[in-house]
XYZ file of C-alpha atoms in Angstrom:
400
model
C -0.218 34.376 -3.728
C -2.664 34.666 -1.220
C -4.402 31.028 -0.095
C -7.683 31.849 -1.852
C -6.115 32.776 -4.782
C -3.423 28.913 -4.586
C -6.655 26.748 -3.871
C -8.749 28.995 -7.522
C -5.760 28.206 -9.438
C -5.070 23.968 -8.357
C -8.838 23.738 -8.819
C -8.402 25.320 -12.427
C -5.337 23.194 -13.167
C -6.451 19.838 -11.850
C -9.289 20.749 -14.600
C -7.288 21.646 -17.412
C -4.906 18.611 -17.079
C -7.391 15.668 -16.298
C -7.852 14.944 -20.120
C -3.747 14.208 -19.898
C -3.906 12.239 -16.178
C -6.903 10.174 -17.213
C -4.777 9.417 -20.305
C -1.638 8.522 -18.578
C -3.938 6.151 -16.121
C -5.143 4.216 -18.993
C -1.845 4.258 -20.885
C -0.516 2.520 -16.602
C -3.644 0.433 -16.232
C -2.369 -0.728 -19.927
C 1.277 -2.116 -19.355
C 1.361 -2.699 -16.084
C 4.697 -4.114 -14.697
C 5.102 -6.345 -11.514
C 6.894 -5.110 -7.438
C 10.407 -4.140 -8.667
C 10.098 -4.837 -12.250
C 8.522 -1.772 -13.071
C 11.527 -0.322 -15.894
C 8.862 0.425 -18.324
C 6.626 3.082 -16.089
C 9.714 4.154 -14.580
C 10.898 5.085 -18.333
C 7.512 6.445 -19.232
C 7.232 8.840 -16.549
C 11.231 9.637 -16.622
C 10.069 10.850 -20.141
C 6.962 13.084 -18.625
C 9.053 14.822 -16.321
C 11.816 14.971 -18.677
C 9.665 16.990 -20.567
C 7.805 18.570 -18.002
C 11.451 20.267 -17.308
C 11.173 19.014 -13.297
C 14.304 17.940 -11.945
C 14.377 14.525 -10.962
C 16.284 11.614 -10.432
C 16.696 7.482 -11.257
C 17.225 4.623 -9.416
C 15.387 4.071 -6.000
C 15.023 0.458 -5.390
C 15.406 -0.455 -8.543
C 12.695 1.635 -10.703
C 11.689 4.546 -8.313
C 11.942 7.937 -8.936
C 12.495 11.022 -7.319
C 11.358 13.940 -8.323
C 11.647 17.304 -6.864
C 9.234 20.996 -6.969
C 11.826 23.874 -5.726
C 9.862 27.028 -4.673
C 10.927 29.382 -2.515
C 11.190 28.600 1.021
C 13.519 26.156 3.092
C 10.311 23.694 3.704
C 10.280 20.184 2.069
C 7.441 18.077 2.143
C 7.072 14.430 0.607
C 4.575 12.613 -1.661
C 4.860 9.221 -2.427
C 2.910 6.943 -4.663
C 2.982 4.213 -5.739
C 3.358 1.955 -8.988
C 3.843 -2.162 -9.143
C 0.746 -4.225 -10.113
C -1.055 -7.033 -8.724
C -0.071 -11.392 -10.107
C -3.842 -10.689 -11.024
C -5.399 -11.812 -15.131
C -8.208 -8.541 -15.710
C -11.492 -9.956 -16.673
C -12.760 -5.830 -18.338
C -13.317 -5.264 -21.887
C -12.364 -1.659 -21.279
C -9.867 -0.207 -23.796
C -6.981 0.694 -21.566
C -7.466 -3.007 -20.197
C -3.474 -4.557 -18.734
C -2.288 -6.137 -21.759
C -0.141 -8.502 -20.452
C -2.120 -11.873 -19.136
C -1.360 -12.229 -15.508
C -0.591 -8.656 -14.661
C -3.033 -6.289 -12.964
C -3.892 -2.551 -11.510
C -5.743 -4.261 -9.152
C -4.738 -2.271 -6.607
C -5.327 1.582 -8.407
C -1.419 2.101 -8.572
C -1.688 3.939 -11.186
C -4.537 6.219 -9.960
C -1.798 7.448 -7.514
C 1.224 7.511 -9.787
C -1.309 9.017 -11.920
C -2.801 11.628 -9.075
C 1.130 12.485 -8.652
C 2.331 12.997 -12.085
C -0.614 15.308 -11.967
C 0.164 17.058 -8.860
C 3.448 17.490 -9.923
C 2.591 19.482 -12.755
C -0.122 21.499 -11.346
C 2.523 22.753 -8.775
C 5.189 22.813 -10.950
C 3.137 25.988 -13.092
C 2.813 27.964 -9.107
C 7.333 26.693 -7.968
C 7.880 30.802 -8.720
C 4.958 32.021 -6.238
C 6.376 28.061 -3.646
C 6.670 28.954 -0.263
C 7.835 24.873 0.032
C 9.586 22.704 -1.825
C 8.854 19.329 -2.400
C 10.258 15.906 -3.221
C 7.628 12.989 -5.514
C 8.110 9.223 -4.627
C 7.423 7.229 -7.462
C 7.471 4.136 -5.705
C 8.372 0.644 -6.714
C 7.855 -2.891 -5.131
C 4.205 -1.547 -2.655
C 3.169 -5.008 -3.313
C 6.107 -7.467 -2.541
C 8.778 -7.154 0.522
C 10.544 -5.824 2.220
C 8.559 -2.959 0.359
C 9.807 -0.662 -1.693
C 9.845 2.612 1.287
C 12.192 1.045 2.885
C 14.189 0.448 0.021
C 14.028 3.933 -0.803
C 14.004 5.237 3.370
C 17.556 2.659 3.846
C 18.964 5.015 0.304
C 18.578 8.141 1.800
C 15.222 9.279 0.158
C 14.320 11.384 3.777
C 17.028 12.962 3.905
C 18.997 16.024 2.844
C 17.387 17.593 4.331
C 14.795 15.906 5.768
C 11.075 16.248 5.185
C 9.185 17.916 7.600
C 6.329 15.583 6.730
C 5.183 13.060 4.286
C 1.742 12.642 2.302
C 0.355 9.452 0.807
C -3.256 8.210 -0.445
C -5.483 5.362 -1.558
C -7.639 4.122 -3.458
C -10.587 3.287 -1.814
C -13.595 2.081 -4.732
C -16.285 1.972 -1.293
C -16.204 5.796 -1.281
C -17.674 7.860 -4.163
C -14.975 9.406 -6.005
C -15.263 13.416 -4.896
C -14.905 11.764 -1.817
C -11.953 11.203 0.825
C -11.401 9.783 3.498
C -9.096 10.075 6.628
C -8.008 8.826 10.428
C -5.695 10.244 13.156
C -3.284 7.196 14.667
C -3.400 4.068 14.448
C -4.739 3.034 10.381
C -3.777 -0.134 9.646
C -2.009 -3.603 10.757
C 1.820 -5.431 10.519
C 1.936 -7.747 8.603
C 3.606 -10.732 8.970
C 4.172 -14.273 6.651
C 3.893 -17.331 7.741
C 5.531 -20.434 6.648
C 5.191 -23.856 9.054
C 6.882 -27.619 8.187
C 5.323 -30.414 9.272
C 7.419 -33.896 9.186
C 6.469 -37.058 10.428
C 6.756 -41.022 9.138
C 4.205 -41.514 6.514
C 3.247 -44.777 5.406
C -0.491 -46.685 4.441
C -2.998 -43.913 5.151
C -5.096 -47.588 6.247
C -2.495 -48.369 9.127
C -2.165 -45.190 11.191
C -1.106 -46.370 13.387
C 1.960 -47.122 12.176
C 2.654 -43.524 10.724
C 3.023 -39.719 11.775
C -0.119 -38.583 10.584
C 0.974 -35.133 9.822
C -1.981 -34.478 7.790
C -3.961 -34.092 11.357
C -0.634 -32.666 13.370
C -1.266 -30.048 10.430
C -4.850 -29.928 11.040
C -5.129 -29.541 15.037
C -2.406 -26.955 14.304
C -4.566 -24.430 12.315
C -6.482 -24.851 15.207
C -4.347 -24.460 17.425
C -3.432 -21.582 15.918
C -6.258 -19.914 16.603
C -6.825 -19.520 20.267
C -3.337 -16.823 19.471
C -6.383 -14.687 18.320
C -9.033 -15.745 20.398
C -7.138 -16.184 24.010
C -3.464 -15.554 23.933
C -3.796 -11.519 22.155
C -5.031 -8.224 24.611
C -8.314 -8.729 24.112
C -7.739 -4.197 23.295
C -5.573 -4.903 20.391
C -6.833 -6.115 16.966
C -5.424 -9.644 15.982
C -5.293 -11.081 12.714
C -4.646 -15.021 12.441
C -5.030 -17.007 9.234
C -4.279 -19.563 7.501
C -4.104 -19.727 3.863
C -2.085 -22.689 2.247
C -1.766 -26.310 3.901
C -0.323 -27.847 1.089
C 0.816 -31.854 1.646
C 3.850 -34.701 -0.422
C 2.309 -37.114 -1.531
C -0.478 -37.960 -3.622
C -2.714 -40.592 -3.493
C -5.835 -40.904 -1.037
C -4.462 -44.324 0.527
C -1.565 -42.522 1.319
C -0.038 -41.230 4.714
C 2.699 -37.825 3.113
C 5.512 -37.282 5.831
C 5.151 -33.235 5.477
C 3.004 -31.061 5.147
C 3.185 -27.170 4.330
C 0.769 -24.198 6.161
C 1.589 -20.530 4.546
C -0.686 -17.975 6.491
C -0.459 -14.269 7.539
C -0.208 -12.467 11.071
C -1.527 -9.376 11.509
C -1.863 -7.014 14.695
C -2.055 -3.367 15.381
C 0.437 -3.348 18.641
C 4.355 -4.197 18.138
C 4.934 -4.796 21.801
C 2.273 -7.757 20.889
C 3.228 -8.965 17.754
C 6.836 -9.841 18.745
C 5.312 -11.506 21.722
C 2.644 -13.604 18.673
C 6.342 -14.602 16.687
C 7.247 -16.457 20.007
C 3.536 -18.325 20.686
C 2.888 -19.181 17.361
C 6.249 -21.092 17.139
C 5.097 -22.409 20.928
C 1.782 -23.350 20.170
C 2.542 -25.472 16.697
C 5.613 -27.337 18.337
C 4.089 -28.437 21.036
C 0.488 -29.560 18.781
C 2.594 -30.966 16.702
C 4.805 -33.214 19.555
C 1.333 -34.219 20.800
C 0.535 -36.427 16.687
C 4.606 -37.621 17.706
C 5.432 -34.616 14.560
C 7.903 -32.317 15.015
C 7.878 -28.985 12.782
C 10.053 -26.128 11.659
C 8.780 -22.446 11.664
C 9.533 -19.128 10.032
C 7.907 -15.870 10.468
C 9.188 -12.821 8.141
C 8.301 -9.488 10.060
C 6.594 -7.649 6.930
C 5.125 -3.948 7.367
C 5.116 -3.010 10.545
C 1.704 -0.987 11.564
C 0.534 2.721 9.832
C 0.102 5.318 12.749
C -0.739 8.642 10.919
C 0.919 11.746 12.968
C -2.078 12.570 14.621
C -1.349 16.764 14.615
C -0.267 16.245 10.827
C -3.367 14.248 10.780
C -5.584 17.102 11.948
C -3.875 20.154 9.426
C -4.234 17.318 6.463
C -7.828 17.071 7.498
C -8.292 20.792 7.779
C -6.557 21.590 4.597
C -9.572 18.505 3.124
C -12.228 20.803 4.063
C -11.073 23.613 2.387
C -10.444 22.408 -0.697
C -13.576 19.564 -0.717
C -16.010 20.413 1.758
C -16.459 19.048 5.306
C -19.524 16.500 3.797
C -17.301 14.947 1.247
C -14.536 14.769 4.301
C -15.294 10.569 6.255
C -14.280 9.149 8.857
C -12.157 5.739 8.444
C -12.482 2.267 10.234
C -9.777 0.380 11.204
C -8.244 -1.450 9.056
C -6.355 -4.828 8.622
C -4.468 -4.696 5.792
C -1.143 -3.301 5.835
C 0.975 -1.419 3.528
C 5.118 0.021 3.565
C 4.655 3.127 4.033
C 3.600 3.024 7.407
C 7.824 2.422 6.499
C 8.145 6.531 6.003
C 5.418 6.923 9.044
C 8.679 5.042 11.622
C 10.942 7.941 11.107
C 9.019 11.303 9.840
C 5.060 12.686 10.460
C 2.664 10.752 8.029
C -0.678 11.007 6.225
C -2.287 8.119 4.893
C -5.486 8.511 3.432
C -8.547 7.098 1.373
C -9.789 8.759 -1.990
C -12.831 7.956 -3.273
C -13.056 6.016 -6.399
C -16.582 4.049 -7.003
C -19.294 4.391 -8.466
C -22.224 2.318 -8.209
C -24.489 4.073 -10.994
C -21.538 3.537 -12.992
C -21.646 -0.067 -12.110
C -18.155 0.603 -10.326
C -17.817 -1.306 -6.840
C -15.829 -3.557 -7.640
C -12.785 -3.838 -4.553
C -9.747 -3.620 -5.145
C -7.408 -6.331 -5.182
C -10.081 -8.524 -7.927
C -10.348 -8.669 -11.663
C -12.734 -6.410 -12.247
C -12.103 -3.711 -10.345
C -11.850 -0.591 -11.831
C -12.332 3.137 -10.727
C -14.514 6.728 -12.300
C -11.713 8.256 -13.203
C -13.354 11.859 -11.938
C -11.809 10.579 -8.824
C -8.300 11.464 -10.815
C -9.188 15.045 -10.907
C -9.503 14.940 -6.701
C -6.417 13.396 -6.323
C -4.018 14.985 -8.057
C -5.596 18.750 -7.295
C -6.041 18.090 -3.220
C -2.405 16.196 -3.138
C -1.123 19.679 -4.804
C -3.333 21.959 -2.099
C -1.864 19.256 0.980
C 1.847 19.978 -0.280
C 1.094 23.339 -0.080
C -1.803 23.903 3.090
C -0.142 21.391 5.388
C 3.438 23.389 5.021
C 1.805 26.401 5.777
C 0.732 25.089 8.985
C 3.788 23.706 9.509
C 5.944 26.849 9.198
């Protein structure tokens, strides 16, 4: 089968499967599950894969699934879709609104999973003509450390044999459905969690001279920490430090507490500076608290690494996107300080992470991810599943 024939077949199948994959997405959206709790999602996907006669194994990082489409060649390409939802109460009157209180697919992982399943069905329909083997990773736990990607890698998902490349897509509501975005090299930031405990001598608020004021010390620490990003970071390295939680013991207006707890996030795009910054954060907090006669304990939990798209692979993906969607529907992406556990895969094999347009202002579909009103233009599902299937073929051809 020629490349043009493959292209035509994939487009045709994507259109044919759209109603079914829309139903799949709506089912997943209605029954979301939190990170590493995706038992029902896994069972549902297992049933579909079994009916399609696509071989798979379960138990990856808990409830993950790895399916395989066996072609005639020796090259393997991996495609990944994440399955977990967020602890957000959905605000929607849609019939597929979440049926579970406080849990919602607010980051579009239902879309990722549905598109990956659609790509699997398309590729399975072509298996007699495929010159590539495709490994499909239905991954749990993207939203929660240590990240399902790191666990699956530890379990050997990138071995026996190692894929030549791995691809993934993510919903992008600020881009219209039918379009995609891509960026070579560094794209997303590392994501570390900061936990600080500040201790002092509490007492009556009317007699601060008899106390060691942890509220004041913590307030100054929050301000002082900003110099890590504004004065200590290399000017050319994107860096963000945000304190998102400030909580104290006690509960009266006239009581100075003995302890304050701060929590925040540190993000950057340089691994060497990242390690240096961890030490500086601890030092800044300790020195600031010492000046106010208080003590501190700082814990930094290393999260996901910087996400970098392999330059050669990304160039191949971009050309394949042009073939499938047209040059006008492929846009350049800006840097993002958000994070993704897909970055772990890129530390082992060439990886490319791109964005799938899901917005439609004319239909009022504009809410960003991680909000209670997030939704998509479901026409994006046709683009998402077809493009993933095409990229598995097109990038493998370039890599032979």
